[in-house]
Amino acid sequence: MNPIKSNVLMAALLCSTSLFAQEIEDKKGIVAKNAELVKVQDGFSFTEGPAVNRFGDVYFTDQPNNRIHKWNAISNEVSVWREDAGRSNGMYFKLDGTLVAAADNKNELWAFDTDGNHEVWITAFKGKKLNGPNDLWVRPRGGLYFTDPLYPRPYWERSKESEQDGQNVYYLSDDKTQLFTVAEDLVQPNGIVGTPDSKYLYVSDIGAKKTYKYEIREDGYLINKELFCEMGSDGMTIDDRGNLYLTGDGVTVFDKKGNQIAHIPVPAGWTANVVFAALDRKTLFITASDAVYTLQMKTRGVW
């Protein structure tokens, strides 16, 4: 969910009308010719967690209203898929169709089947409640990573804000028997995504306004941390060229070397997350405050 303070959000909202006049900056031709940002639907409270299934449909959350919505890639229609969704935030599909969600209500990790039934995968770490799982990425080779920043919620019932020693990144093995920390030196980890070959993981430290790149070991541990760019991000995604898409002030795109190559302005106070959608994965689906948007691309997303 939106990590920025209310006064910062207000300032962003006041200037958001100017975003309508801004043009897309695209140095490498990643956006489709003559493409324009299209508002699919508004009227939400705060949209987050877009996850694409194998048909190209996108499931996303309206986190304050505790719902998961589904965008149909063919009809372009949005429907309510699940009420009482554990206040899900970031989400990601496994190859078998399981939708894994960072369920913020009780600081858990949930998994939904195709009918919307859920089971709880994680309730704590070493017997202590997590801060609040925020975003996640499922490794194609098995296992998943998730970030656990601390954004206190008014609906939490706990004796103190945090039971954990820090705001960390975790790895959960594919059989769910192993859960361990893989990054403990970040200020406030948030957005996270890996490469389709499972070799590298990108983690945004939004608290430090930086994004880092790690090498992934076979056992799930991370090594060789390096600074990727001087920008934090809420959610993020990656395309088939290895470009990284960061969010916050619209969508900012960096090539695999960390050079900024594009900026997509979005008429919203905060852009929370982004994913490649539709069957050909050439539709950029953007969750931004009270609305969701699409933009046609030349690049495509990757499984």
XYZ file of C-alpha atoms in Angstrom:
303
model
C 0.000 0.000 0.000
C 0.980 3.626 -0.483
C 4.096 4.161 1.667
C 4.273 7.928 1.500
C 3.160 10.233 4.275
C -0.140 12.054 4.018
C 1.407 15.491 3.543
C 3.549 14.230 0.670
C 0.528 12.586 -0.893
C -1.448 15.828 -0.633
C 1.312 17.714 -2.416
C 1.356 15.103 -5.144
C -2.403 15.294 -5.540
C -2.289 19.064 -5.895
C 0.130 18.818 -8.768
C -1.382 15.717 -10.370
C -3.520 17.690 -12.799
C -0.342 18.815 -14.549
C 0.430 15.168 -15.328
C -2.284 15.161 -17.969
C -0.190 17.561 -20.021
C 3.036 15.604 -19.665
C 4.237 13.505 -22.556
C 5.752 10.062 -22.354
C 9.550 10.118 -22.421
C 10.811 7.137 -24.405
C 14.473 7.087 -25.427
C 14.615 3.480 -26.641
C 11.269 2.986 -28.367
C 9.700 0.672 -25.787
C 6.193 2.173 -26.075
C 4.007 1.267 -29.060
C 3.746 3.936 -31.754
C 1.050 6.550 -31.016
C 0.063 4.696 -27.835
C -1.733 6.668 -25.144
C -2.402 5.954 -21.499
C -5.977 4.646 -21.124
C -7.947 4.787 -17.898
C -9.713 1.432 -17.560
C -11.726 2.241 -14.446
C -11.645 4.485 -11.402
C -13.680 4.778 -8.196
C -11.390 2.593 -6.068
C -9.781 3.658 -2.797
C -6.212 2.527 -3.484
C -5.217 -0.009 -6.140
C -2.233 -2.331 -5.733
C -0.785 -5.762 -6.366
C -1.461 -6.445 -10.082
C -0.744 -10.082 -10.956
C -1.214 -11.621 -14.393
C -2.462 -15.171 -14.977
C -1.574 -17.385 -17.938
C -4.483 -15.995 -19.973
C -3.247 -12.426 -19.556
C -5.980 -11.371 -17.139
C -4.919 -9.166 -14.233
C -5.963 -9.565 -10.620
C -5.405 -6.480 -8.495
C -6.346 -5.291 -5.035
C -8.322 -2.387 -3.678
C -6.484 -2.687 -0.405
C -8.446 -0.326 1.878
C -11.722 -1.925 0.738
C -10.325 -5.437 1.253
C -11.158 -6.671 -2.260
C -9.427 -8.401 -5.143
C -10.655 -7.366 -8.601
C -10.166 -9.081 -11.933
C -9.514 -7.307 -15.243
C -10.505 -9.388 -18.245
C -7.897 -8.938 -20.980
C -10.381 -9.673 -23.770
C -13.450 -7.694 -22.661
C -11.477 -4.952 -20.838
C -14.003 -5.255 -18.010
C -13.301 -5.202 -14.273
C -15.202 -7.348 -11.787
C -14.969 -8.173 -8.087
C -13.235 -11.530 -7.733
C -12.934 -11.863 -3.956
C -14.327 -9.965 -0.971
C -12.711 -10.264 2.458
C -9.308 -10.748 0.846
C -7.129 -10.406 3.953
C -6.362 -6.830 2.890
C -4.094 -8.307 0.239
C -1.375 -6.049 -1.090
C 1.259 -7.416 -3.490
C 0.323 -10.602 -5.372
C 1.896 -13.023 -7.849
C 0.718 -16.108 -9.750
C 2.486 -19.442 -9.565
C 2.655 -21.485 -12.752
C -0.029 -23.850 -11.433
C -2.537 -20.994 -11.135
C -2.184 -20.406 -7.406
C -2.400 -16.716 -6.542
C -0.055 -15.865 -3.676
C -0.833 -12.674 -1.769
C 0.798 -10.545 0.909
C -2.202 -10.465 3.259
C -1.682 -7.352 5.309
C -4.654 -7.692 7.666
C -2.898 -10.096 10.028
C 0.588 -9.875 8.514
C 0.384 -13.201 6.722
C 1.040 -14.835 3.364
C -2.077 -16.285 1.718
C -2.601 -18.505 -1.316
C -5.831 -18.502 -3.370
C -6.984 -21.291 -5.650
C -8.773 -20.568 -8.942
C -12.151 -20.457 -7.150
C -10.980 -17.825 -4.678
C -10.630 -20.161 -1.699
C -7.586 -19.375 0.406
C -5.181 -21.038 2.769
C -2.678 -19.335 5.057
C 0.932 -20.141 4.238
C 2.798 -17.972 6.746
C 1.654 -16.446 10.035
C 4.989 -15.580 11.697
C 8.777 -15.788 11.543
C 10.561 -17.480 14.453
C 7.371 -17.247 16.479
C 7.037 -13.489 16.031
C 4.487 -11.638 13.923
C 5.831 -10.197 10.674
C 5.813 -6.437 10.099
C 3.395 -6.682 7.183
C 4.298 -8.596 4.002
C 4.083 -6.082 1.184
C 5.220 -7.399 -2.189
C 6.459 -10.716 -3.556
C 7.965 -12.544 -6.497
C 7.642 -16.248 -7.289
C 10.879 -17.794 -8.567
C 10.283 -19.901 -11.716
C 12.580 -22.595 -10.321
C 10.469 -22.765 -7.166
C 10.212 -20.802 -3.942
C 9.327 -17.156 -3.505
C 10.704 -13.921 -2.088
C 8.736 -11.282 -0.216
C 9.443 -7.927 1.385
C 8.337 -7.107 4.921
C 8.463 -3.338 5.549
C 6.693 -1.672 8.453
C 3.744 0.565 7.557
C 1.553 0.689 10.696
C -2.152 0.167 9.916
C -5.094 1.470 11.978
C -6.754 -1.950 11.844
C -3.849 -3.858 13.409
C -4.260 -5.285 16.881
C -0.812 -5.742 18.401
C 0.985 -4.763 21.581
C 3.772 -2.954 19.709
C 4.378 -1.789 16.166
C 7.011 -4.405 15.317
C 7.975 -7.761 16.797
C 10.778 -8.268 14.270
C 14.287 -6.864 14.651
C 14.217 -5.126 11.279
C 12.503 -4.667 7.922
C 13.759 -7.576 5.887
C 13.421 -9.647 2.725
C 12.478 -13.320 3.139
C 12.652 -16.516 1.098
C 10.067 -19.300 1.348
C 11.022 -22.660 -0.173
C 8.721 -24.281 -2.706
C 7.628 -26.977 -0.238
C 7.064 -24.271 2.418
C 9.318 -26.026 4.935
C 12.008 -23.338 4.973
C 11.544 -19.642 5.694
C 14.608 -17.466 6.193
C 15.856 -13.902 5.751
C 17.946 -13.098 2.675
C 18.440 -9.335 3.175
C 18.618 -7.670 6.593
C 20.469 -4.426 5.862
C 17.753 -2.419 4.103
C 15.900 0.581 5.510
C 12.459 -0.232 4.111
C 12.283 -2.877 1.371
C 9.204 -2.688 -0.835
C 9.055 -3.539 -4.566
C 10.617 -6.802 -5.685
C 11.010 -8.738 -8.952
C 13.424 -11.272 -10.410
C 14.673 -12.218 -13.844
C 12.942 -15.123 -15.641
C 16.136 -17.212 -15.588
C 16.123 -16.970 -11.767
C 19.661 -15.539 -11.770
C 18.994 -12.057 -10.382
C 16.638 -10.376 -7.937
C 15.852 -6.654 -7.779
C 14.733 -5.167 -4.473
C 13.656 -1.598 -3.927
C 14.710 0.001 -0.660
C 12.119 2.740 -0.791
C 13.230 4.053 2.599
C 16.716 4.724 1.217
C 15.490 5.779 -2.265
C 17.584 3.074 -3.914
C 17.085 -0.167 -5.824
C 19.547 -3.050 -5.508
C 20.413 -6.062 -7.650
C 21.379 -9.432 -6.157
C 22.564 -12.747 -7.525
C 20.315 -15.658 -6.556
C 21.905 -18.862 -5.307
C 20.284 -22.222 -5.980
C 19.409 -22.571 -2.284
C 17.554 -19.238 -2.331
C 20.157 -17.103 -0.589
C 21.237 -13.811 -2.159
C 24.835 -12.774 -2.861
C 26.780 -9.943 -4.521
C 24.474 -7.050 -3.691
C 25.054 -4.048 -5.942
C 23.372 -0.676 -6.361
C 21.203 -0.695 -9.476
C 19.836 2.868 -9.404
C 19.325 5.841 -7.115
C 15.547 5.471 -6.961
C 13.175 3.555 -4.734
C 9.937 1.986 -5.900
C 6.618 0.757 -4.596
C 5.969 -2.095 -7.055
C 7.984 -3.083 -10.108
C 8.131 -5.348 -13.136
C 10.582 -6.407 -15.844
C 10.310 -6.826 -19.635
C 11.846 -9.175 -22.198
C 14.770 -6.802 -22.791
C 15.710 -6.799 -19.126
C 14.377 -3.280 -18.558
C 13.126 -2.569 -15.034
C 9.914 -0.587 -14.437
C 9.757 1.340 -11.149
C 6.728 3.141 -9.726
C 5.858 6.094 -7.531
C 5.835 9.219 -9.697
C 4.274 7.480 -12.674
C 6.394 4.663 -14.125
C 10.139 5.140 -14.623
C 12.023 2.631 -16.773
C 15.705 1.692 -16.498
C 17.708 -0.533 -18.828
C 19.627 -3.506 -17.449
C 22.661 -1.283 -16.820
C 20.668 1.072 -14.604
C 20.299 3.929 -17.107
C 16.926 5.676 -17.213
C 15.363 5.214 -20.652
C 11.720 6.190 -20.194
C 9.183 7.871 -17.966
C 5.439 7.307 -18.223
C 3.464 10.036 -16.420
C 0.256 8.872 -14.753
C -2.477 11.319 -13.648
C -2.546 10.186 -10.031
C -0.999 11.217 -6.743
C 0.822 7.893 -6.490
C 1.503 5.031 -8.889
C 1.750 1.886 -6.801
C 2.452 -1.015 -9.122
C 2.713 -2.285 -12.682
C 2.632 -5.552 -14.655
C 2.607 -6.719 -18.281
C -0.796 -8.097 -19.237
C -2.897 -9.567 -22.084
C -2.082 -12.850 -23.805
C 0.868 -11.366 -25.723
C 2.110 -9.544 -22.588
C 2.359 -6.252 -24.486
C -0.172 -4.313 -22.403
C 1.315 -2.435 -19.462
C -1.254 -2.539 -16.654
C -0.803 0.187 -14.031
C -2.410 0.556 -10.605
C -2.435 4.195 -9.497
C -4.348 5.459 -6.464
C -8.098 5.338 -7.243
C -7.785 3.971 -10.797
C -6.153 1.444 -13.111
C -4.655 2.209 -16.538
C -3.260 0.430 -19.592
C -0.615 1.376 -22.144
C 0.345 -0.538 -25.269
C 4.020 -1.434 -25.516
C 6.586 -2.713 -28.021
C 8.329 -4.620 -25.264
C 6.572 -7.504 -23.588
C 6.526 -9.066 -20.155
C 8.136 -12.375 -19.282
C 7.097 -15.459 -17.348
